[in-house]
C-alpha cells in the first residue's frame, strides 16, 4: 500500500549510530571544509593584491584594489556558488548524488589550482584570470551544498539526523580557521626569509617581489583537502532513498544498505512500484501541489594602520584576526548546533539565533561612536564575535539542515540547491553592496575610488532589520525533529494515516 515504508528506509531510520555515519560525516564534511577555505581565503589576500598590483608612487597609503575590482574579486565566487547550487542541485536529482558529488569535487580541485595561476603579469590580466577561475571554483563549491546535505540526510537515522547534517556543515568553521592558520604560517615563513621595511619607511620596498607567491600559495592550497577526499567519495554507495524512490531499483538499494548496515534487508520492488504509482508522486516540481506543500519552505582597531606594516605583515595580522574570530565564535557556534539541534529542534535554534543576531547588531549600531574609541575595541570584538556565534548557533546551520529534510527525495537535491542559492544571493548582495554602503557619507572620508555611502552605523542598522525579518520568516519553518524523511515530505502515502507498524504519517 502507498502508506508502507520500505524496509531498507526503515532500517536507516532506526539504525543505531554506527561507524558508517561518522565516515559519511567526514567524507561529506571535508567538502565543506574545502568550501569554506576556498571561499574565505580570498579575504586574507585582497589587501596584498592591492599592494602588489595597484601601488601608486608617492602615495601615503599602500595600494588598494579599485572598488569594482575589489567587489569582483570578493564576490565572483559567490556568483559561481549560486549557479552551482542550482545546476548541480538539479543534476543530483537527475543523475544521482554520488556521481554528481564527484563532478563537483574535481571542479573544485582544478579551479583551486588554477586560481593561483595567471595569464600575463599586468594587473588586468592577473585579476581577470583570478576572477575567471574563482567563478568556476564557486560553481563547484555551490554543487557541494545540496549534495552534501542530501547525502547526509538520506544516510542518517531519525534520532540524530539533524546533528549529523549540522556536523557536516560545521566543518566550515574548521575550514575558515585552517585558512587563517595556513596564511599565518606562509606569511611568517616569507617574512622570516624575505624581511622588508614598513610602508612608512620604504613604500616600494615594503612589498618584496616574493610576496606575489604568498597569495598564490594560499589560494592553491585549497585543492589539497578536496583531492584527498575524492577516492573516499567514489567508494560510497548511492543513497538508498535515491536508488529506491527515484531510480526505483529496490534490489540495488537493499544490496547497498545491507552492506553498509551489515544486516539482511529484503528487496521490496513491489512496494517501490506502489509508492511510485501513488498519487503523492503525481505532482511535479513546478506544480500547484508542490507549491501547496512546500512553497513557503523556500522562503575593528585591532588591525594596525596599513602604513605601519609591510605587505606580508599585513597578511599575517588579517589572518590572525580571522582565525581568532573563527576559534572563539564561529566554530563553537557550529558545534553548539550539532549538540542541541536534535534536543531543542530546528525552529527554536533558528528563532534564538536570529533574535540574538538582531540584538547584537543593534547593540553595535546604535552606540556606534562608542565602539570607535580605541579603549572600547575589545568590547566591539566581543559583540562582533557573539553575532557570529549566534549566526552559527542559529540560522546559518538550520537553513542548511532543514531543506535537506523537508522535500521529497526526487526533488530534494534540487530544492536544497534553490534554498542554498537564495541564501547565497544575500551573500552576493553583501559582497558587492556592503563595501559601498559602509563608506562615509562625507566624500572626503571615503576610501580611494569609492563614492559616498550611508556609513557603517546605518549599514549595521540595515543588517539588524534584516535579522529581525529573519525572526518573522522563521515562523514558516516546519519542525523535522524525530520524524522520518518520508513522514516529513508525505512520500509514504496519499492521505494521513496513524502510525502502525511500518506506517508513517505524511505531512500534507
CSV table of C-alpha atoms in Angstrom, one decimal:
chain,number,residue,atom,x,y,z
A,1,UNK,CA,0.0,0.0,0.0
A,2,UNK,CA,1.2,3.6,-0.5
A,3,UNK,CA,1.4,4.1,3.2
A,4,UNK,CA,4.0,1.4,3.7
A,5,UNK,CA,7.6,2.3,4.3
A,6,UNK,CA,10.3,0.3,2.6
A,7,UNK,CA,12.2,-2.0,4.9
A,8,UNK,CA,15.5,-0.5,3.7
A,9,UNK,CA,14.4,3.0,4.6
A,10,UNK,CA,13.0,2.0,7.9
A,11,UNK,CA,16.3,0.3,8.7
A,12,UNK,CA,18.2,3.5,8.0
A,13,UNK,CA,15.7,5.5,10.2
A,14,UNK,CA,16.0,3.3,13.2
A,15,UNK,CA,19.7,2.3,12.8
A,16,UNK,CA,22.0,2.9,15.8
A,17,UNK,CA,24.8,5.3,15.4
A,18,UNK,CA,27.5,3.3,13.6
A,19,UNK,CA,30.9,3.8,12.1
A,20,UNK,CA,29.4,4.5,8.6
A,21,UNK,CA,27.6,7.6,10.0
A,22,UNK,CA,30.9,9.1,11.1
A,23,UNK,CA,32.5,8.1,7.8
A,24,UNK,CA,29.8,9.9,5.9
A,25,UNK,CA,30.2,13.0,8.1
A,26,UNK,CA,33.9,13.1,7.5
A,27,UNK,CA,33.7,12.5,3.7
A,28,UNK,CA,30.8,15.0,3.2
A,29,UNK,CA,32.3,17.3,5.8
A,30,UNK,CA,35.7,17.6,4.1
A,31,UNK,CA,33.9,19.0,1.1
A,32,UNK,CA,32.6,21.8,3.3
A,33,UNK,CA,36.0,22.2,5.0
A,34,UNK,CA,37.4,22.9,1.5
A,35,UNK,CA,34.4,25.1,0.5
A,36,UNK,CA,35.0,27.4,3.5
A,37,UNK,CA,38.7,27.5,2.9
A,38,UNK,CA,38.3,28.4,-0.7
A,39,UNK,CA,35.5,31.0,-0.2
A,40,UNK,CA,37.1,32.8,2.7
A,41,UNK,CA,40.8,32.7,2.0
A,42,UNK,CA,40.4,35.4,-0.6
A,43,UNK,CA,39.7,37.9,2.1
A,44,UNK,CA,43.1,37.2,3.6
A,45,UNK,CA,45.0,38.3,0.4
A,46,UNK,CA,42.9,41.1,-1.1
A,47,UNK,CA,45.0,43.8,0.6
A,48,UNK,CA,48.2,42.1,-0.6
A,49,UNK,CA,46.8,42.1,-4.2
A,50,UNK,CA,46.2,45.8,-3.9
A,51,UNK,CA,49.8,46.4,-2.7
A,52,UNK,CA,51.3,44.3,-5.4
A,53,UNK,CA,49.3,45.4,-8.5
A,54,UNK,CA,47.9,48.8,-7.6
A,55,UNK,CA,50.8,50.6,-5.9
A,56,UNK,CA,50.7,54.4,-6.5
A,57,UNK,CA,54.2,56.0,-6.4
A,58,UNK,CA,54.3,58.8,-3.8
A,59,UNK,CA,51.0,57.9,-2.1
A,60,UNK,CA,50.9,58.0,1.7
A,61,UNK,CA,48.8,54.8,1.8
A,62,UNK,CA,49.6,51.4,0.3
A,63,UNK,CA,47.9,50.4,-3.0
A,64,UNK,CA,44.4,49.0,-2.8
A,65,UNK,CA,42.1,47.3,-5.2
A,66,UNK,CA,39.8,49.7,-7.1
A,67,UNK,CA,36.2,49.4,-5.9
A,68,UNK,CA,34.9,47.5,-8.9
A,69,UNK,CA,37.9,45.1,-8.8
A,70,UNK,CA,37.6,44.5,-5.1
A,71,UNK,CA,33.9,43.8,-5.5
A,72,UNK,CA,34.6,41.3,-8.3
A,73,UNK,CA,37.4,39.5,-6.5
A,74,UNK,CA,35.4,39.2,-3.3
A,75,UNK,CA,32.0,38.4,-4.9
A,76,UNK,CA,32.6,36.4,-8.1
A,77,UNK,CA,32.9,33.1,-6.2
A,78,UNK,CA,29.6,33.7,-4.6
A,79,UNK,CA,28.0,34.2,-8.0
A,80,UNK,CA,29.5,30.9,-9.1
A,81,UNK,CA,28.3,29.3,-5.9
A,82,UNK,CA,24.7,30.4,-6.6
A,83,UNK,CA,25.0,29.0,-10.1
A,84,UNK,CA,26.4,25.7,-8.9
A,85,UNK,CA,23.8,25.3,-6.2
A,86,UNK,CA,21.0,25.5,-8.8
A,87,UNK,CA,22.7,23.5,-11.5
A,88,UNK,CA,24.3,20.7,-9.5
A,89,UNK,CA,21.3,20.5,-7.2
A,90,UNK,CA,19.1,19.8,-10.2
A,91,UNK,CA,21.7,17.4,-11.7
A,92,UNK,CA,21.9,15.5,-8.4
A,93,UNK,CA,18.2,14.6,-8.7
A,94,UNK,CA,18.7,13.5,-12.3
A,95,UNK,CA,21.9,11.5,-12.2
A,96,UNK,CA,22.2,10.6,-8.6
A,97,UNK,CA,24.0,12.1,-5.6
A,98,UNK,CA,27.2,10.0,-5.8
A,99,UNK,CA,28.0,10.7,-9.5
A,100,UNK,CA,27.5,14.4,-9.3
A,101,UNK,CA,29.3,14.6,-6.0
A,102,UNK,CA,32.5,13.5,-7.8
A,103,UNK,CA,32.0,16.1,-10.5
A,104,UNK,CA,31.8,19.0,-8.1
A,105,UNK,CA,34.9,17.8,-6.3
A,106,UNK,CA,37.0,17.7,-9.5
A,107,UNK,CA,35.9,21.2,-10.5
A,108,UNK,CA,37.0,22.4,-7.0
A,109,UNK,CA,40.4,20.7,-7.3
A,110,UNK,CA,41.1,22.1,-10.8
A,111,UNK,CA,39.9,25.6,-10.2
A,112,UNK,CA,41.7,25.9,-6.8
A,113,UNK,CA,45.0,25.3,-8.5
A,114,UNK,CA,44.1,27.5,-11.5
A,115,UNK,CA,43.2,30.4,-9.2
A,116,UNK,CA,46.8,30.7,-8.2
A,117,UNK,CA,47.9,30.9,-11.8
A,118,UNK,CA,47.6,33.9,-14.1
A,119,UNK,CA,47.9,34.9,-17.8
A,120,UNK,CA,50.5,37.6,-18.1
A,121,UNK,CA,51.8,40.0,-15.4
A,122,UNK,CA,49.7,43.1,-15.8
A,123,UNK,CA,47.1,43.9,-13.1
A,124,UNK,CA,44.2,43.4,-15.6
A,125,UNK,CA,45.3,40.0,-16.8
A,126,UNK,CA,46.2,38.7,-13.4
A,127,UNK,CA,42.9,39.8,-11.7
A,128,UNK,CA,40.8,38.7,-14.7
A,129,UNK,CA,42.4,35.2,-14.5
A,130,UNK,CA,41.8,35.1,-10.8
A,131,UNK,CA,38.1,36.1,-11.2
A,132,UNK,CA,37.5,33.7,-14.0
A,133,UNK,CA,38.8,30.7,-12.1
A,134,UNK,CA,37.2,31.7,-8.8
A,135,UNK,CA,33.8,31.9,-10.6
A,136,UNK,CA,34.2,28.3,-11.7
A,137,UNK,CA,35.6,27.3,-8.3
A,138,UNK,CA,32.4,28.8,-6.8
A,139,UNK,CA,30.3,26.7,-9.2
A,140,UNK,CA,32.0,23.5,-7.8
A,141,UNK,CA,31.5,24.8,-4.2
A,142,UNK,CA,27.9,25.5,-4.9
A,143,UNK,CA,27.3,22.0,-6.0
A,144,UNK,CA,28.7,20.7,-2.7
A,145,UNK,CA,25.9,22.4,-0.7
A,146,UNK,CA,22.8,20.5,-1.9
A,147,UNK,CA,24.7,17.2,-2.5
A,148,UNK,CA,26.4,17.0,0.9
A,149,UNK,CA,23.3,17.9,2.8
A,150,UNK,CA,21.1,15.5,0.8
A,151,UNK,CA,23.6,12.6,1.1
A,152,UNK,CA,23.9,13.0,4.9
A,153,UNK,CA,20.1,13.4,5.4
A,154,UNK,CA,19.5,10.2,3.4
A,155,UNK,CA,22.1,8.2,5.2
A,156,UNK,CA,21.2,9.4,8.7
A,157,UNK,CA,18.7,7.9,11.3
A,158,UNK,CA,15.7,9.8,12.6
A,159,UNK,CA,17.1,10.4,16.1
A,160,UNK,CA,20.3,12.1,15.2
A,161,UNK,CA,19.8,13.3,11.6
A,162,UNK,CA,19.8,17.0,12.5
A,163,UNK,CA,23.1,16.7,14.4
A,164,UNK,CA,24.7,14.7,11.6
A,165,UNK,CA,23.7,17.2,8.9
A,166,UNK,CA,24.8,20.1,11.1
A,167,UNK,CA,28.1,18.4,11.8
A,168,UNK,CA,28.8,18.3,8.0
A,169,UNK,CA,28.1,22.0,7.8
A,170,UNK,CA,30.1,22.7,10.9
A,171,UNK,CA,33.2,21.6,9.1
A,172,UNK,CA,33.0,25.1,7.5
A,173,UNK,CA,34.3,26.5,10.8
A,174,UNK,CA,37.4,24.4,10.7
A,175,UNK,CA,37.9,25.4,7.0
A,176,UNK,CA,37.8,29.1,7.9
A,177,UNK,CA,40.2,28.5,10.8
A,178,UNK,CA,42.5,26.4,8.6
A,179,UNK,CA,42.7,29.3,6.1
A,180,UNK,CA,43.8,31.7,8.7
A,181,UNK,CA,46.3,29.3,10.2
A,182,UNK,CA,47.8,28.4,6.9
A,183,UNK,CA,48.1,32.1,5.9
A,184,UNK,CA,49.8,32.8,9.3
A,185,UNK,CA,52.3,30.1,8.6
A,186,UNK,CA,53.0,31.1,5.0
A,187,UNK,CA,53.3,34.8,5.8
A,188,UNK,CA,55.5,34.1,8.8
A,189,UNK,CA,57.8,31.9,6.7
A,190,UNK,CA,58.1,34.6,3.9
A,191,UNK,CA,58.6,37.4,6.4
A,192,UNK,CA,61.5,35.5,8.0
A,193,UNK,CA,63.0,34.6,4.7
A,194,UNK,CA,62.4,38.0,2.9
A,195,UNK,CA,62.3,40.7,5.6
A,196,UNK,CA,61.1,44.1,4.5
A,197,UNK,CA,60.7,47.6,5.9
A,198,UNK,CA,57.3,49.1,6.7
A,199,UNK,CA,55.4,51.1,4.1
A,200,UNK,CA,56.1,54.3,6.0
A,201,UNK,CA,59.8,53.6,5.9
A,202,UNK,CA,60.0,52.5,2.2
A,203,UNK,CA,56.8,52.4,0.2
A,204,UNK,CA,58.2,50.4,-2.7
A,205,UNK,CA,60.5,48.2,-0.7
A,206,UNK,CA,57.8,47.2,1.7
A,207,UNK,CA,56.4,44.8,-0.9
A,208,UNK,CA,59.1,42.3,-1.8
A,209,UNK,CA,58.8,40.6,-5.2
A,210,UNK,CA,58.4,37.2,-3.4
A,211,UNK,CA,55.1,38.5,-1.9
A,212,UNK,CA,53.5,37.6,-5.2
A,213,UNK,CA,54.0,33.9,-4.3
A,214,UNK,CA,52.2,34.3,-1.0
A,215,UNK,CA,48.7,34.8,-2.3
A,216,UNK,CA,49.1,32.2,-5.0
A,217,UNK,CA,50.2,29.5,-2.4
A,218,UNK,CA,47.3,30.3,-0.1
A,219,UNK,CA,44.7,30.0,-2.8
A,220,UNK,CA,46.2,26.9,-4.4
A,221,UNK,CA,46.4,25.0,-1.1
A,222,UNK,CA,42.6,24.6,-1.2
A,223,UNK,CA,43.0,21.9,-3.8
A,224,UNK,CA,44.7,19.5,-1.4
A,225,UNK,CA,41.9,18.6,1.0
A,226,UNK,CA,39.5,18.2,-1.9
A,227,UNK,CA,41.8,15.9,-3.8
A,228,UNK,CA,42.4,13.8,-0.7
A,229,UNK,CA,38.7,13.0,-0.3
A,230,UNK,CA,38.0,12.1,-3.9
A,231,UNK,CA,38.8,8.4,-3.6
A,232,UNK,CA,36.7,8.1,-0.4
A,233,UNK,CA,33.7,9.7,-2.1
A,234,UNK,CA,34.0,7.4,-5.1
A,235,UNK,CA,33.7,4.4,-2.8
A,236,UNK,CA,30.5,5.5,-1.1
A,237,UNK,CA,27.4,3.7,-2.4
A,238,UNK,CA,24.5,5.8,-3.8
A,239,UNK,CA,21.9,6.7,-1.1
A,240,UNK,CA,19.1,4.1,-0.7
A,241,UNK,CA,16.5,6.8,-0.9
A,242,UNK,CA,17.7,7.9,-4.3
A,243,UNK,CA,18.1,4.3,-5.6
A,244,UNK,CA,14.7,3.2,-4.3
A,245,UNK,CA,12.5,6.2,-4.6
A,246,UNK,CA,13.9,8.0,-7.6
A,247,UNK,CA,15.8,5.3,-9.6
A,248,UNK,CA,13.2,2.7,-8.5
A,249,UNK,CA,15.7,-0.1,-8.0
A,250,UNK,CA,14.8,-1.7,-4.7
A,251,UNK,CA,17.2,-4.6,-5.2
A,252,UNK,CA,20.2,-2.3,-5.6
A,253,UNK,CA,19.1,-0.2,-2.6
A,254,UNK,CA,18.7,-3.2,-0.4
A,255,UNK,CA,22.1,-4.6,-1.5
A,256,UNK,CA,23.9,-1.3,-0.9
A,257,UNK,CA,22.4,-0.7,2.5
A,258,UNK,CA,22.8,-4.3,3.6
A,259,UNK,CA,26.5,-3.9,3.0
A,260,UNK,CA,26.6,-0.6,4.8
A,261,UNK,CA,24.4,-1.6,7.8
A,262,UNK,CA,25.7,-5.2,7.9
A,263,UNK,CA,22.2,-6.6,8.2
A,264,UNK,CA,19.9,-8.6,5.9
A,265,UNK,CA,17.4,-6.4,4.1
A,266,UNK,CA,14.6,-7.7,1.9
A,267,UNK,CA,14.3,-6.3,-1.7
A,268,UNK,CA,10.7,-4.9,-1.9
A,269,UNK,CA,10.3,-4.0,-5.6
A,270,UNK,CA,6.5,-4.3,-5.5
A,271,UNK,CA,6.3,-1.7,-2.7
A,272,UNK,CA,8.6,0.6,-4.7
A,273,UNK,CA,6.2,0.3,-7.7
A,274,UNK,CA,3.2,1.1,-5.5
A,275,UNK,CA,4.8,4.1,-4.0
A,276,UNK,CA,6.0,5.3,-7.4
A,277,UNK,CA,2.4,5.0,-8.8
A,278,UNK,CA,0.8,6.6,-5.8
A,279,UNK,CA,-1.0,10.0,-6.0
A,280,UNK,CA,1.6,11.5,-3.8
A,281,UNK,CA,4.0,11.3,-6.8
A,282,UNK,CA,1.7,12.8,-9.3
A,283,UNK,CA,2.8,16.4,-8.9
A,284,UNK,CA,6.0,17.9,-10.5
A,285,UNK,CA,8.4,20.5,-9.1
A,286,UNK,CA,6.7,23.4,-10.8
A,287,UNK,CA,3.1,22.5,-9.9
A,288,UNK,CA,0.3,23.8,-7.7
A,289,UNK,CA,0.5,20.8,-5.5
A,290,UNK,CA,4.2,21.2,-4.9
A,291,UNK,CA,3.8,24.9,-4.0
A,292,UNK,CA,0.9,24.0,-1.7
A,293,UNK,CA,3.1,21.5,0.2
A,294,UNK,CA,6.5,23.2,0.0
A,295,UNK,CA,6.2,26.7,-1.4
A,296,UNK,CA,6.6,28.5,1.9
A,297,UNK,CA,9.7,26.4,2.8
A,298,UNK,CA,11.9,28.4,0.4
A,299,UNK,CA,11.2,31.2,1.8
A,300,UNK,CA,37.9,46.6,14.4
A,301,UNK,CA,41.0,48.8,15.6
A,302,UNK,CA,42.9,45.5,16.4
A,303,UNK,CA,44.5,45.5,12.9
A,304,UNK,CA,47.1,48.3,12.8
A,305,UNK,CA,47.1,51.0,10.2
A,306,UNK,CA,48.3,49.8,6.8
A,307,UNK,CA,51.2,52.2,6.6
A,308,UNK,CA,52.8,50.8,9.8
A,309,UNK,CA,53.2,47.3,8.2
A,310,UNK,CA,54.9,45.8,5.2
A,311,UNK,CA,52.8,43.7,2.7
A,312,UNK,CA,53.5,40.3,4.3
A,313,UNK,CA,53.0,41.5,7.8
A,314,UNK,CA,49.5,42.8,6.8
A,315,UNK,CA,48.6,39.3,5.6
A,316,UNK,CA,49.7,37.9,8.9
A,317,UNK,CA,47.7,40.3,11.0
A,318,UNK,CA,44.5,39.9,8.9
A,319,UNK,CA,44.8,36.1,9.1
A,320,UNK,CA,45.4,36.2,12.8
A,321,UNK,CA,42.2,38.3,13.3
A,322,UNK,CA,40.1,35.9,11.2
A,323,UNK,CA,41.5,32.8,13.0
A,324,UNK,CA,40.7,34.3,16.4
A,325,UNK,CA,37.1,35.0,15.4
A,326,UNK,CA,36.7,31.5,14.0
A,327,UNK,CA,38.3,29.9,17.0
A,328,UNK,CA,36.3,31.9,19.6
A,329,UNK,CA,32.9,32.2,18.0
A,330,UNK,CA,32.3,30.7,14.6
A,331,UNK,CA,33.5,27.1,15.4
A,332,UNK,CA,31.8,27.0,18.8
A,333,UNK,CA,28.6,28.2,17.3
A,334,UNK,CA,28.6,25.4,14.7
A,335,UNK,CA,29.1,22.7,17.3
A,336,UNK,CA,26.6,24.1,19.8
A,337,UNK,CA,24.1,23.5,17.0
A,338,UNK,CA,25.4,19.9,16.5
A,339,UNK,CA,24.9,19.3,20.2
A,340,UNK,CA,21.4,20.7,20.6
A,341,UNK,CA,19.6,20.5,17.2
A,342,UNK,CA,18.0,17.1,17.9
A,343,UNK,CA,17.3,18.1,21.5
A,344,UNK,CA,15.5,21.5,21.2
A,345,UNK,CA,14.8,21.4,17.5
A,346,UNK,CA,15.5,23.4,14.4
A,347,UNK,CA,12.8,26.0,14.9
A,348,UNK,CA,14.0,27.0,18.4
A,349,UNK,CA,17.6,27.3,17.4
A,350,UNK,CA,16.8,29.4,14.3
A,351,UNK,CA,14.5,31.7,16.2
A,352,UNK,CA,17.0,32.1,19.0
A,353,UNK,CA,19.9,32.8,16.5
A,354,UNK,CA,18.0,35.5,14.6
A,355,UNK,CA,16.9,37.1,17.9
A,356,UNK,CA,20.4,37.4,19.3
A,357,UNK,CA,21.9,38.5,16.0
A,358,UNK,CA,19.3,41.3,15.9
A,359,UNK,CA,20.1,42.3,19.5
A,360,UNK,CA,23.9,42.3,19.0
A,361,UNK,CA,23.7,44.1,15.6
A,362,UNK,CA,21.6,46.9,17.1
A,363,UNK,CA,23.9,47.0,20.1
A,364,UNK,CA,26.8,47.6,17.7
A,365,UNK,CA,24.9,50.1,15.5
A,366,UNK,CA,23.0,52.4,17.9
A,367,UNK,CA,26.0,53.4,20.0
A,368,UNK,CA,28.5,53.0,17.1
A,369,UNK,CA,30.5,56.1,18.1
A,370,UNK,CA,31.2,54.5,21.5
A,371,UNK,CA,32.8,51.5,19.8
A,372,UNK,CA,35.1,53.6,17.6
A,373,UNK,CA,37.2,54.7,20.5
A,374,UNK,CA,40.4,52.7,21.0
A,375,UNK,CA,39.7,51.8,24.6
A,376,UNK,CA,36.4,50.1,23.6
A,377,UNK,CA,37.8,48.0,20.8
A,378,UNK,CA,37.8,44.8,22.9
A,379,UNK,CA,34.1,45.2,23.6
A,380,UNK,CA,33.4,45.7,19.9
A,381,UNK,CA,35.3,42.5,19.1
A,382,UNK,CA,33.3,40.6,21.7
A,383,UNK,CA,30.0,41.9,20.4
A,384,UNK,CA,31.0,41.2,16.9
A,385,UNK,CA,32.1,37.6,17.8
A,386,UNK,CA,28.8,37.0,19.6
A,387,UNK,CA,27.0,37.9,16.4
A,388,UNK,CA,29.0,35.3,14.6
A,389,UNK,CA,28.4,32.7,17.4
A,390,UNK,CA,24.6,33.1,17.2
A,391,UNK,CA,24.7,33.1,13.4
A,392,UNK,CA,26.1,29.6,13.5
A,393,UNK,CA,24.2,28.5,16.6
A,394,UNK,CA,21.3,29.6,14.6
A,395,UNK,CA,20.2,30.2,11.0
A,396,UNK,CA,23.5,29.6,9.2
A,397,UNK,CA,23.3,25.9,10.1
A,398,UNK,CA,19.5,25.4,10.4
A,399,UNK,CA,18.9,26.8,6.9
A,400,UNK,CA,21.4,24.1,5.7
A,401,UNK,CA,19.8,21.3,7.6
A,402,UNK,CA,16.0,21.9,7.1
A,403,UNK,CA,16.0,21.9,3.3
A,404,UNK,CA,17.7,18.5,3.3
A,405,UNK,CA,14.8,17.1,5.3
A,406,UNK,CA,11.5,18.6,4.2
A,407,UNK,CA,11.4,18.0,0.5
A,408,UNK,CA,10.6,14.7,-1.4
A,409,UNK,CA,13.5,12.5,-2.5
A,410,UNK,CA,13.1,13.2,-6.2
A,411,UNK,CA,13.3,17.0,-5.6
A,412,UNK,CA,15.5,17.0,-2.5
A,413,UNK,CA,18.8,18.0,-4.1
A,414,UNK,CA,17.2,20.5,-6.5
A,415,UNK,CA,15.2,22.2,-3.7
A,416,UNK,CA,18.1,22.3,-1.4
A,417,UNK,CA,20.1,24.0,-4.2
A,418,UNK,CA,17.3,26.6,-4.6
A,419,UNK,CA,17.2,27.2,-0.9
A,420,UNK,CA,21.0,27.5,-0.7
A,421,UNK,CA,21.1,29.7,-3.7
A,422,UNK,CA,18.6,32.1,-2.1
A,423,UNK,CA,21.0,32.4,0.8
A,424,UNK,CA,24.0,32.9,-1.4
A,425,UNK,CA,22.1,35.7,-3.2
A,426,UNK,CA,22.2,37.5,0.1
A,427,UNK,CA,25.9,36.9,0.3
A,428,UNK,CA,26.4,38.4,-3.2
A,429,UNK,CA,24.4,41.5,-2.2
A,430,UNK,CA,26.7,41.8,0.9
A,431,UNK,CA,29.9,41.2,-1.0
A,432,UNK,CA,29.1,43.7,-3.7
A,433,UNK,CA,27.0,46.2,-1.8
A,434,UNK,CA,28.4,46.5,1.8
A,435,UNK,CA,31.7,47.8,0.5
A,436,UNK,CA,29.9,50.7,-1.0
A,437,UNK,CA,27.1,51.2,1.7
A,438,UNK,CA,29.6,51.3,4.6
A,439,UNK,CA,31.6,54.2,3.1
A,440,UNK,CA,31.3,57.5,4.9
A,441,UNK,CA,28.6,60.0,3.7
A,442,UNK,CA,31.4,62.6,3.6
A,443,UNK,CA,33.1,62.2,0.2
A,444,UNK,CA,36.3,63.5,1.7
A,445,UNK,CA,36.4,60.5,4.1
A,446,UNK,CA,35.7,57.6,1.7
A,447,UNK,CA,38.3,55.0,0.7
A,448,UNK,CA,40.1,55.6,-2.6
A,449,UNK,CA,37.8,55.2,-5.6
A,450,UNK,CA,34.6,54.7,-3.6
A,451,UNK,CA,31.5,57.0,-3.8
A,452,UNK,CA,29.9,58.2,-0.5
A,453,UNK,CA,27.7,55.7,1.2
A,454,UNK,CA,25.5,55.6,4.2
A,455,UNK,CA,28.2,54.9,6.8
A,456,UNK,CA,29.0,51.8,8.9
A,457,UNK,CA,26.4,52.7,11.6
A,458,UNK,CA,23.5,52.9,9.2
A,459,UNK,CA,24.7,49.7,7.4
A,460,UNK,CA,24.7,47.9,10.7
A,461,UNK,CA,21.1,49.1,11.4
A,462,UNK,CA,20.1,47.7,8.0
A,463,UNK,CA,21.6,44.4,8.9
A,464,UNK,CA,19.7,44.4,12.2
A,465,UNK,CA,16.5,45.0,10.3
A,466,UNK,CA,17.2,42.1,8.0
A,467,UNK,CA,17.9,39.8,11.0
A,468,UNK,CA,14.5,40.9,12.5
A,469,UNK,CA,12.8,39.9,9.3
A,470,UNK,CA,14.5,36.5,9.7
A,471,UNK,CA,12.7,36.1,13.0
A,472,UNK,CA,9.4,36.6,11.3
A,473,UNK,CA,10.1,34.2,8.5
A,474,UNK,CA,11.3,31.6,11.0
A,475,UNK,CA,7.6,31.0,11.9
A,476,UNK,CA,7.2,29.4,8.4
A,477,UNK,CA,9.8,26.8,9.2
A,478,UNK,CA,8.4,23.3,9.9
A,479,UNK,CA,9.9,21.2,12.7
A,480,UNK,CA,11.5,18.0,11.4
A,481,UNK,CA,13.0,16.7,14.7
A,482,UNK,CA,12.4,13.0,15.3
A,483,UNK,CA,10.5,12.3,12.0
A,484,UNK,CA,11.5,10.2,9.0
A,485,UNK,CA,12.2,12.0,5.8
A,486,UNK,CA,9.2,10.3,4.2
A,487,UNK,CA,7.0,11.3,7.1
A,488,UNK,CA,8.0,14.9,6.7
A,489,UNK,CA,7.6,15.1,2.9
A,490,UNK,CA,4.5,12.9,2.7
A,491,UNK,CA,6.1,10.3,0.4
A,492,UNK,CA,4.6,7.3,2.2
A,493,UNK,CA,1.0,7.8,1.1
A,494,UNK,CA,-1.7,9.9,-0.4
A,495,UNK,CA,-3.6,10.6,2.9
A,496,UNK,CA,-2.8,10.8,6.6
A,497,UNK,CA,-2.5,7.5,8.4
A,498,UNK,CA,-1.9,6.8,12.0
A,499,UNK,CA,1.4,5.1,12.9
A,500,UNK,CA,1.0,1.3,12.8
A,501,UNK,CA,4.0,-1.0,12.3
A,502,UNK,CA,6.0,0.5,9.4
A,503,UNK,CA,3.3,3.1,8.5
A,504,UNK,CA,4.1,6.7,9.0
A,505,UNK,CA,2.1,10.0,9.0
A,506,UNK,CA,2.8,12.0,5.8
A,507,UNK,CA,2.9,15.8,6.2
A,508,UNK,CA,0.5,17.4,3.7
